[in-house]
XYZ file of C-alpha atoms in Angstrom:
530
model
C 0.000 0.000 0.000
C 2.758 2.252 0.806
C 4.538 1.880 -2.808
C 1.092 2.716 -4.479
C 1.019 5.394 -2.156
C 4.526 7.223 -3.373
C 3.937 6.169 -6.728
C 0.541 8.513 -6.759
C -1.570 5.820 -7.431
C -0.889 5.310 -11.010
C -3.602 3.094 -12.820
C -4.724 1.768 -9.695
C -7.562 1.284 -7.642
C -7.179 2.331 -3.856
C -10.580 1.782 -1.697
C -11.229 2.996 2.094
C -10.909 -0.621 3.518
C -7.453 -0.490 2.444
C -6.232 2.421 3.624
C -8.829 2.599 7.008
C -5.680 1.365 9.135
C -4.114 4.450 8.412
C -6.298 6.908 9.415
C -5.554 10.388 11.132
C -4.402 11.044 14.181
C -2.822 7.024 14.692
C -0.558 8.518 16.843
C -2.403 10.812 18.743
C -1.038 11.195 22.395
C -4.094 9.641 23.812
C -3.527 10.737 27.644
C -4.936 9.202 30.749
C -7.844 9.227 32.632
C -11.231 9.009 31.941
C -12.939 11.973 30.025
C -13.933 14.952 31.214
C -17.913 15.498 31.676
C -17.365 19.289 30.344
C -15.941 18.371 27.128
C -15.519 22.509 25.988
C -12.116 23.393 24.561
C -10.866 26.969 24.074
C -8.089 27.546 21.964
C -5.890 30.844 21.176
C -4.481 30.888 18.047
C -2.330 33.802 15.942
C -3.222 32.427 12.177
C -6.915 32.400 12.540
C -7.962 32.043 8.723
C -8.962 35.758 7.479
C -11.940 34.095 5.894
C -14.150 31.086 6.988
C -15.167 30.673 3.147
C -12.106 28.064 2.901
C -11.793 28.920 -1.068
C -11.414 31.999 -0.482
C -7.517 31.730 1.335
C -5.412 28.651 1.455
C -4.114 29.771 4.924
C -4.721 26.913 7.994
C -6.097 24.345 6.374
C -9.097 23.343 4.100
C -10.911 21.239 7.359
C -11.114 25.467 8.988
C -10.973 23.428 12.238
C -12.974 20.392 11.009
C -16.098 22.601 9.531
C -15.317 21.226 6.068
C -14.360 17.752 4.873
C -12.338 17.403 1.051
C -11.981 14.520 -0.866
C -8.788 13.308 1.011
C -7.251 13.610 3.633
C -3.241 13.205 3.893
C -1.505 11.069 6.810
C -0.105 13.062 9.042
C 3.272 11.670 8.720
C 4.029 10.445 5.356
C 1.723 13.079 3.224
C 0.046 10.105 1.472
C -3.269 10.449 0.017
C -6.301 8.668 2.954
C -9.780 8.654 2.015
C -12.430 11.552 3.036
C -15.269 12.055 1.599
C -14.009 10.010 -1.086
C -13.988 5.920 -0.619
C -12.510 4.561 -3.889
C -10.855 6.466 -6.431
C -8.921 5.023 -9.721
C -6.117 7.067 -11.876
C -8.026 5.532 -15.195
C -5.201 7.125 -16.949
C -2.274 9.900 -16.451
C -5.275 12.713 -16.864
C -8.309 10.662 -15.839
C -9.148 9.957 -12.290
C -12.736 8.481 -11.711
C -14.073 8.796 -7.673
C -16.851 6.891 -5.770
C -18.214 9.292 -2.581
C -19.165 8.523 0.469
C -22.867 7.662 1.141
C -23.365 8.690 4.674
C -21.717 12.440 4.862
C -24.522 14.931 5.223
C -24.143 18.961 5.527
C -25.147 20.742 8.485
C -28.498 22.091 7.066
C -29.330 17.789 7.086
C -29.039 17.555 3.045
C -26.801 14.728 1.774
C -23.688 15.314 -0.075
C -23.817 14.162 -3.580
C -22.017 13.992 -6.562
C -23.640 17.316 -7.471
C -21.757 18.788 -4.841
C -18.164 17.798 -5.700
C -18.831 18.881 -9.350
C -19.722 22.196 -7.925
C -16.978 22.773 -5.776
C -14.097 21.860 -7.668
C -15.386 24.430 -10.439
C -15.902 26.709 -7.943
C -12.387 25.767 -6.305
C -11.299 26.791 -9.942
C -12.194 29.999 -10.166
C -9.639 32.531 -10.753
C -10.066 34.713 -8.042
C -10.186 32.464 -5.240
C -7.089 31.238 -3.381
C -7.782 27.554 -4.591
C -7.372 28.610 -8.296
C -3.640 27.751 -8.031
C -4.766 23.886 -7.244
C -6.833 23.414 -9.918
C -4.739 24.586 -13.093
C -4.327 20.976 -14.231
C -8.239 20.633 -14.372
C -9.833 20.583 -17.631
C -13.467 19.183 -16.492
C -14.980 17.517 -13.889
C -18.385 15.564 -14.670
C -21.223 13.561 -12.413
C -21.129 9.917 -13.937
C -24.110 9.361 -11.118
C -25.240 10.023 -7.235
C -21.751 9.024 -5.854
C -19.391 8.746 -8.518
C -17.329 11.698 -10.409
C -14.657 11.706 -12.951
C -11.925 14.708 -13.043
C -10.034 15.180 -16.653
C -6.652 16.826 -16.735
C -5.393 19.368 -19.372
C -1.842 17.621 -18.420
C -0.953 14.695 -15.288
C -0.329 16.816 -12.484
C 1.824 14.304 -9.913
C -0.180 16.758 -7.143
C -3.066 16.767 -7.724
C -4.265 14.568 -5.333
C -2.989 15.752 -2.521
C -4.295 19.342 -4.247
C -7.734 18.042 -3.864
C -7.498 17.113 -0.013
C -7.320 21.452 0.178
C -10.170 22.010 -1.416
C -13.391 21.534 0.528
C -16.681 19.953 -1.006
C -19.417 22.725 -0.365
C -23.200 22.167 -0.586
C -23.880 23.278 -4.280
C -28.025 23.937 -3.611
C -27.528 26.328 -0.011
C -24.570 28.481 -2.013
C -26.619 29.088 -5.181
C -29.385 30.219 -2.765
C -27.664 32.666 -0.608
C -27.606 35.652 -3.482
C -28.315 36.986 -6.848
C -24.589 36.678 -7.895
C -21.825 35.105 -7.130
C -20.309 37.981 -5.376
C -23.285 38.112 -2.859
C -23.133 34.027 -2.670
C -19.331 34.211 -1.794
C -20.139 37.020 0.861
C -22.895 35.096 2.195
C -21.653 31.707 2.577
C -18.356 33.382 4.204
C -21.048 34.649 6.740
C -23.246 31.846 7.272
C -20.993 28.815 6.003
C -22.189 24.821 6.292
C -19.763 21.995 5.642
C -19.815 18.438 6.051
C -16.948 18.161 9.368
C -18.051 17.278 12.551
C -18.326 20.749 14.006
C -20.466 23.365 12.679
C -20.131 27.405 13.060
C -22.326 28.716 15.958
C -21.268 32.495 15.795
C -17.947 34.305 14.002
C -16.690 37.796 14.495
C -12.966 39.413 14.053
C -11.858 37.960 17.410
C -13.591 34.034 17.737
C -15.387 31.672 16.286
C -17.617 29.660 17.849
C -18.078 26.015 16.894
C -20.259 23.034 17.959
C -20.904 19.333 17.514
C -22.542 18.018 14.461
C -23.860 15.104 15.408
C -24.951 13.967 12.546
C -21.830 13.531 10.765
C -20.017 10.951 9.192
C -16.522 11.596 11.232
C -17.848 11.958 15.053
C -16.156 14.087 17.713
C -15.964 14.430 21.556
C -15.541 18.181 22.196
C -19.144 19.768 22.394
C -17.750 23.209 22.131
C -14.650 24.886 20.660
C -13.938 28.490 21.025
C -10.810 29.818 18.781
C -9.834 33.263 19.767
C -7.903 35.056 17.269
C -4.251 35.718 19.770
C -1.887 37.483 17.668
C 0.502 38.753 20.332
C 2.867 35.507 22.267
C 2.674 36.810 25.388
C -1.327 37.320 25.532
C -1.334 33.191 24.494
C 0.806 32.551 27.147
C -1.145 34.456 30.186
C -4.193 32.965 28.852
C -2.677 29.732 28.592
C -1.248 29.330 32.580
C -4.574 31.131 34.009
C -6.424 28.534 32.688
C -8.935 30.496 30.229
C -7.380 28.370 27.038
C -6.473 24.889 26.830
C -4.205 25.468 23.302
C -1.685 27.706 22.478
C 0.538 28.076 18.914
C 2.522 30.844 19.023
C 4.827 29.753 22.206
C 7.789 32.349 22.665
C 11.085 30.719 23.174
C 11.663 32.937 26.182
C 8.573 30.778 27.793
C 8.949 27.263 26.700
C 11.056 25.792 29.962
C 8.580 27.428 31.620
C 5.768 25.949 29.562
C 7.278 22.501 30.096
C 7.468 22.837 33.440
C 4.000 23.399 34.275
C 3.043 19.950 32.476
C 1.870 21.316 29.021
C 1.939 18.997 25.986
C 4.655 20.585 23.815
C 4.404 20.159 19.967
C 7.366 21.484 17.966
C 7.257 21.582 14.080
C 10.258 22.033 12.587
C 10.083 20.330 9.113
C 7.894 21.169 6.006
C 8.380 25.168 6.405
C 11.803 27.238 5.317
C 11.837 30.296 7.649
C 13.871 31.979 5.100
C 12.487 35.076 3.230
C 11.126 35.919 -0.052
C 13.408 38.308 -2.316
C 11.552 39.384 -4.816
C 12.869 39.462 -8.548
C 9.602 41.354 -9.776
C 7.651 44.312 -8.381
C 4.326 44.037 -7.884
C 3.159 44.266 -11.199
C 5.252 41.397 -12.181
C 8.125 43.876 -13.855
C 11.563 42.804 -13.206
C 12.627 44.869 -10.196
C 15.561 47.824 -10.714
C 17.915 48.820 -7.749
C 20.070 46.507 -5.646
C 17.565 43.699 -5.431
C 16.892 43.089 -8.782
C 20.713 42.242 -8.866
C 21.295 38.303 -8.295
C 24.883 39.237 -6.796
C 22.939 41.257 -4.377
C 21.008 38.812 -3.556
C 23.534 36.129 -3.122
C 25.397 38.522 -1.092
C 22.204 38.693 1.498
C 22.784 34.981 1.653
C 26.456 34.957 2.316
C 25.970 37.803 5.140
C 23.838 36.044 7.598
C 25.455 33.631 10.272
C 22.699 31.158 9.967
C 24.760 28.850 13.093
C 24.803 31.559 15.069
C 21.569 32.011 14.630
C 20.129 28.344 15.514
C 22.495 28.061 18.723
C 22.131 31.726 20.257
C 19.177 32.312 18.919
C 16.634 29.780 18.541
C 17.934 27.678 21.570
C 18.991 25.194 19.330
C 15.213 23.707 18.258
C 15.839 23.797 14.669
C 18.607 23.474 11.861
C 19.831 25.132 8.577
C 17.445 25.091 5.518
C 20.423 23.536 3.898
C 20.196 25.944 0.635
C 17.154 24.513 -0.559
C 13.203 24.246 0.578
C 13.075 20.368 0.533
C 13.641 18.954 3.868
C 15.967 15.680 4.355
C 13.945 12.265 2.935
C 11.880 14.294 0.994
C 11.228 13.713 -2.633
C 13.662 16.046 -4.505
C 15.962 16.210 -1.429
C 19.368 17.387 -3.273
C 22.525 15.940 -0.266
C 24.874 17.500 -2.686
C 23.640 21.225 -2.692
C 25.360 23.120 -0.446
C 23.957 25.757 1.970
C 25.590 29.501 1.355
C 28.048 29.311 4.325
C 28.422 32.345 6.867
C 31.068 34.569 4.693
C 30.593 38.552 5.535
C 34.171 39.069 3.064
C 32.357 37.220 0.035
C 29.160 39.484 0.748
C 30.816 42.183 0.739
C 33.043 41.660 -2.280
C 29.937 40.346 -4.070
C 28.026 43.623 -3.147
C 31.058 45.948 -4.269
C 31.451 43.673 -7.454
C 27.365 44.611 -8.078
C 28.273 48.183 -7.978
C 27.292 49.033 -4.367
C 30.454 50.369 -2.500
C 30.008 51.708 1.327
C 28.871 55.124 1.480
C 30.891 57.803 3.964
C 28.539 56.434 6.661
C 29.405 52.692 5.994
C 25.785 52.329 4.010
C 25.808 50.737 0.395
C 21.927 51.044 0.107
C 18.651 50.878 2.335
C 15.993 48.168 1.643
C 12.943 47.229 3.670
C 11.890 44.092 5.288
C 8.943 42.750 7.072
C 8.605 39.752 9.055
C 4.871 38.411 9.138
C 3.304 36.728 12.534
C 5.857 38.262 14.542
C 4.501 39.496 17.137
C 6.922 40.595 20.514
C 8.627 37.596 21.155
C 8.217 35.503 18.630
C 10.530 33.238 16.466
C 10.205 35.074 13.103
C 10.491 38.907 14.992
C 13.734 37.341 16.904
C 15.000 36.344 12.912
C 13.844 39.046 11.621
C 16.183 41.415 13.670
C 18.799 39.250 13.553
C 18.938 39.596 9.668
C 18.534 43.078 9.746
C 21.882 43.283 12.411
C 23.591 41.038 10.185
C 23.071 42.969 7.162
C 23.964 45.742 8.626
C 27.372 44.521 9.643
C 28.156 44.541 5.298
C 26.905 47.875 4.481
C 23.317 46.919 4.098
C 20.645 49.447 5.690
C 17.445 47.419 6.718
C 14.195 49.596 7.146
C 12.506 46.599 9.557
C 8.827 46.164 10.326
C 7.626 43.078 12.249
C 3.610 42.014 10.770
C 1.361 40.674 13.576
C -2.071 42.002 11.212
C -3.283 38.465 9.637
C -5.387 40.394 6.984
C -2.336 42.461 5.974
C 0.230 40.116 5.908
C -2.277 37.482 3.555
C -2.535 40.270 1.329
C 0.715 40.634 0.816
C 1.586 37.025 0.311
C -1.019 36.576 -2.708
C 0.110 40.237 -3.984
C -2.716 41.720 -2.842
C -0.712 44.718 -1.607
C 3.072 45.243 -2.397
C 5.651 43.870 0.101
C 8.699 44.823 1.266
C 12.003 44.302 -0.135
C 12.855 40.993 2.145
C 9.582 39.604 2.737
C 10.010 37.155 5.810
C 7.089 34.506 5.172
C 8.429 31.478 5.523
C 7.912 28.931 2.867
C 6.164 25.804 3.573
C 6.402 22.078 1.934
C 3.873 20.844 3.604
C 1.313 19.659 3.017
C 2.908 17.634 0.152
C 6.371 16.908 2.149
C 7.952 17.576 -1.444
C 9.365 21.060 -2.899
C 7.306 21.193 -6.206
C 4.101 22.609 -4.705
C 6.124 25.554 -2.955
C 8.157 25.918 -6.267
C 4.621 27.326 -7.550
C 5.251 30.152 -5.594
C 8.254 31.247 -7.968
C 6.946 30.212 -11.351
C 6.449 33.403 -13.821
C 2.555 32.661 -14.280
C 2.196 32.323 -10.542
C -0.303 35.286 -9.024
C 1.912 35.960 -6.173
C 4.804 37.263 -8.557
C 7.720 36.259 -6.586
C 10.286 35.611 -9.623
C 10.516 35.133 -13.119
C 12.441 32.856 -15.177
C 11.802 30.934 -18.659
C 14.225 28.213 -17.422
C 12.591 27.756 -13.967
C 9.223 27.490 -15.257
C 9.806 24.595 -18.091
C 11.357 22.358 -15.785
C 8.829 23.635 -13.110
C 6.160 22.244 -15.833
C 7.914 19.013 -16.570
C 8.467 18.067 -13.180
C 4.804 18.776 -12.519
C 3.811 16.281 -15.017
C 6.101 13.382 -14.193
C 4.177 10.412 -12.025
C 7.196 8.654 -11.290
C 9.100 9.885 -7.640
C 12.385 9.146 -8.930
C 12.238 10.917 -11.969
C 10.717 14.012 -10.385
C 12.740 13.995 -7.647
C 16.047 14.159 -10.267
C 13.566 17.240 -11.801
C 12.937 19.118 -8.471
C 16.930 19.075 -7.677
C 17.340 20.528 -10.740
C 14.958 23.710 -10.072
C 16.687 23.862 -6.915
C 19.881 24.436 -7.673
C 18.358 27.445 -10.419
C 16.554 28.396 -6.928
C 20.016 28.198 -5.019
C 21.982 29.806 -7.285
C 19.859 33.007 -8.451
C 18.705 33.040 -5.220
C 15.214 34.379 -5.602
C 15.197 33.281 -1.117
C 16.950 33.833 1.202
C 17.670 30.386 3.198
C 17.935 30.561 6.804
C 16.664 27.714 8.864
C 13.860 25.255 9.311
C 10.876 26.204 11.162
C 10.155 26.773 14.892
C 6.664 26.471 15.413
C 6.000 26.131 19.231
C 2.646 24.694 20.504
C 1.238 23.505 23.935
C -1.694 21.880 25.048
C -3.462 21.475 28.588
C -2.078 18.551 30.522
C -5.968 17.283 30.105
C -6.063 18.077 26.620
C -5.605 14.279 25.221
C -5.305 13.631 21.310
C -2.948 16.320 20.488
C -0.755 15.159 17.445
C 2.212 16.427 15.544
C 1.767 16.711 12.237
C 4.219 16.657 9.965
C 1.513 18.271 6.886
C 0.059 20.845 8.799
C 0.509 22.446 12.473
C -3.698 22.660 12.702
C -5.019 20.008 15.426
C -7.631 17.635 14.604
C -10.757 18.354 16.754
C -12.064 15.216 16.049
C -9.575 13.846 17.900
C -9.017 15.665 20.577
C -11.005 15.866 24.252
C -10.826 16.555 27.898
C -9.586 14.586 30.485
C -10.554 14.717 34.313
């Protein structure tokens, strides 16, 4: 099962009752103790989704804290494909894939899901601007061959695509169409007022919480009755809310607090694979023009690379909890892995030469130029504001002027990651491979056509398009080390280290998991202990 499983399923058949053994959550820390008679979690979290429409931005996760089921899931751990709301599906060919549904998944206004549904959602998922556009662009149709069965054609095989589809949620095609006129009321509407198939359904939404409660008459069954999510952008407010009691989960856990943390029994989950905490530097403006001035210059950019002590960094730092992005997104064991790149070492003479070399010599002052950067979710305290003015010391030390801004506004900080709004000069992200464990689907992020205009280059994107379309691992995985060392050496990112993504649970909060796809809990699985 596992071979099918890497080999994306390739003119196979792959049903629920094989795969049921390997369900979510398998290693869920299952606690002691009976449960809890109050089974009501509250949780404080800094990357509440900016929307609860879950087309709408691909931030969190498609479930939006198990409101909405997809077609797949993926196991926690590997990143292979499980089954959702889907319980048999067959690649009929490299652009064919035929899938039988569930029969028992209902939305929360009581009406069944059908195959009605999934034909309406993954058009909808298609449209151009929502934030699942960028998942579908292998789509050519998708078709109802009856009740519970679909069929998806591809313009081109798309080695992704599957685990594409287990981010896009099914919706109930007959409660959108009748929320509005238009589709621009609908969208508003259902944002409002939306209904899944998961087992918790929205109670009440504003800017600060959302509200959620049991469905009970779901297909996947929880034990929580009630989940509040409070929108916690600031570390230290998690924290205080976290040891007085008034949340049971944290994610934004300050290094400065985590002995601490420990110490007081909390269930510590630290993510450090599946997300670069390097920075994006941009080779395009906003409208998708090559940029002018220093950063437009790939000796300038290199030179950023060479400047920053990333060692340094991880020991004195980060407290040692992570390592070196290695000069490359792919984490090690992952498909496209490349053990021969080499990171850019710690080498302030090289910047520096590189930087005079690009036409930048120190000013009286000791300046060459002034750029901006902005770090997003970094709030006082937190990993990425603690890298982000490291860089901008370090840079400083070769003649580079950093103009720094640390981003704790979710809304603003989206908008600038989809191009929305123009970013800084440094853009200080992150970069994540998961959900697929694999480079190629955060190589979209630098391919010319890409929305978020990032980077642009003719080279980049035919091998980006090749690799895309090749089913077999190996083969893609000689493809992917191939964009990243064009990646590595125009340097389009700067590389820093792997992530540090701190979170803690209650002592009685049982069924906390570390994912290695996402850093989003599954409610499903968790509950209260007494």
């Amino acid at each position: 099962m596992a071979d099918v499983s890497r080999r994306g399923f390739l003119f196979g058949v792959v049903s629920l009752a094989t795969l049921a053994a390997c369900g979510t959550g398998e290693d869920a820390q299952t606690g002691s103790g009976e449960k809890a008679a109050v089974q009501e979690l509250t949780m404080g979290i800094s990357n509440l989704p900016t929307s609860l429409d879950p087309m709408a931005v691909l931030g969190g996760n498609p479930r939006r804290y198990d409101i909405f089921d997809a077609l797949f899931d993926l196991d926690p751990q590997k990143a292979t494909i499980l089954p959702m709301l889907a319980t048999k599906w067959e690649q009929v060919s490299p652009t064919s894939l035929k899938v039988t549904l569930r029969s028992d998944a209902k939305f929360h206004n009581g009406t069944p899901m059908t195959s009605a549904d999934v034909v309406f959602s993954l058009k909808r998922a298609a449209t151009s601007t929502l934030a699942t556009a960028s998942l579908m662009t292998s789509m050519a149709d998708v078709k109802a061959d009856d009740a519970s069965t679909v069929t998806v054609t591809m313009k081109s095989a798309d080695a992704l695509f599957l685990k594409k589809l287990a981010r896009v949620a099914i919706l109930p095609e007959q409660y959108y169409t009748g929320l509005g006129a238009d589709d621009k009321a609908r969208s508003a509407a259902f944002a409002d007022k939306p209904v899944g198939t998961g087992p918790y359904k929205l109670d009440s939404h504003d800017t600060t919480q959302w509200v959620l409660t049991k469905f009970d008459d779901g297909w996947r069954k929880g034990t929580l009755t009630k989940v509040t999510i409070r929108s916690m952008t600031d570390a230290a407010s998690q924290v205080a809310a976290f040891t007085s009691g008034q949340v049971q989960y944290i994610n934004l856990v300050p290094l400065a607090q985590l002995a601490a943390i420990k110490a007081g029994g909390a269930n510590v989950v630290t993510y450090t694979g599946g997300n670069n905490l390097g920075a994006f530097l941009d080779t395009v403006d906003y409208s998708g023009n090559p940029k002018s001035g220093p950063m437009g210059r790939k000796e300038v950019r290199q030179a950023l690379n060479y400047a920053i002590d990333k060692q340094t960094l991880i020991k004195n730092v980060l407290q040692g909890q992570t390592e070196a992005g290695n000069g490359q997104l792919a984490t090690p064991g992952a498909v496209g892995y490349d053990e021969s790149l080499q990171d850019y070492p710690y080498d302030a003479a090289k910047a520096e030469s590189l930087l005079d070399a690009a036409g930048y010599p120190k000013g009286p002052d000791g300046t060459r130029f002034t750029i901006t950067m902005a770090s997003a979710f970094a709030s006082p305290g937190s990993v990425r504001r603690l890298i982000g003015e490291y860089v901008q010391n370090q840079l400083g030390k070769v003649g580079v002027k950093v103009q720094y801004t640390a981003m704790t506004d979710t809304t603003l900080q989206t908008d600038m990651f989809y191009a929305r709004k123009a970013r800084a000069d440094i853009f200080h992200y992150g970069l994540f491979t998961r959900p697929y464990l694999e480079p190629l689907g955060a190589f979209a992020w630098f391919i010319g056509t890409s929305a978020t205009r990032h980077y642009s280059n003719p080279e980049f994107d035919a091998l980006y398009k090749q690799a895309l379309s090749e089913l077999d691992d190996t083969k893609r995985g000689e493809l992917s080390k191939q964009l990243a060392k064009i990646m590595h050496d125009d340097a389009p990112f700067l590389f820093l280290t792997q992530d540090v993504w701190i979170d803690a649970g209650s002592a009685k909060l049982a069924g906390v998991i570390k994912s290695e796809v996402e850093t989003d809990q599954y409610l499903d699985k968790l509950y209260l202990t007494a």
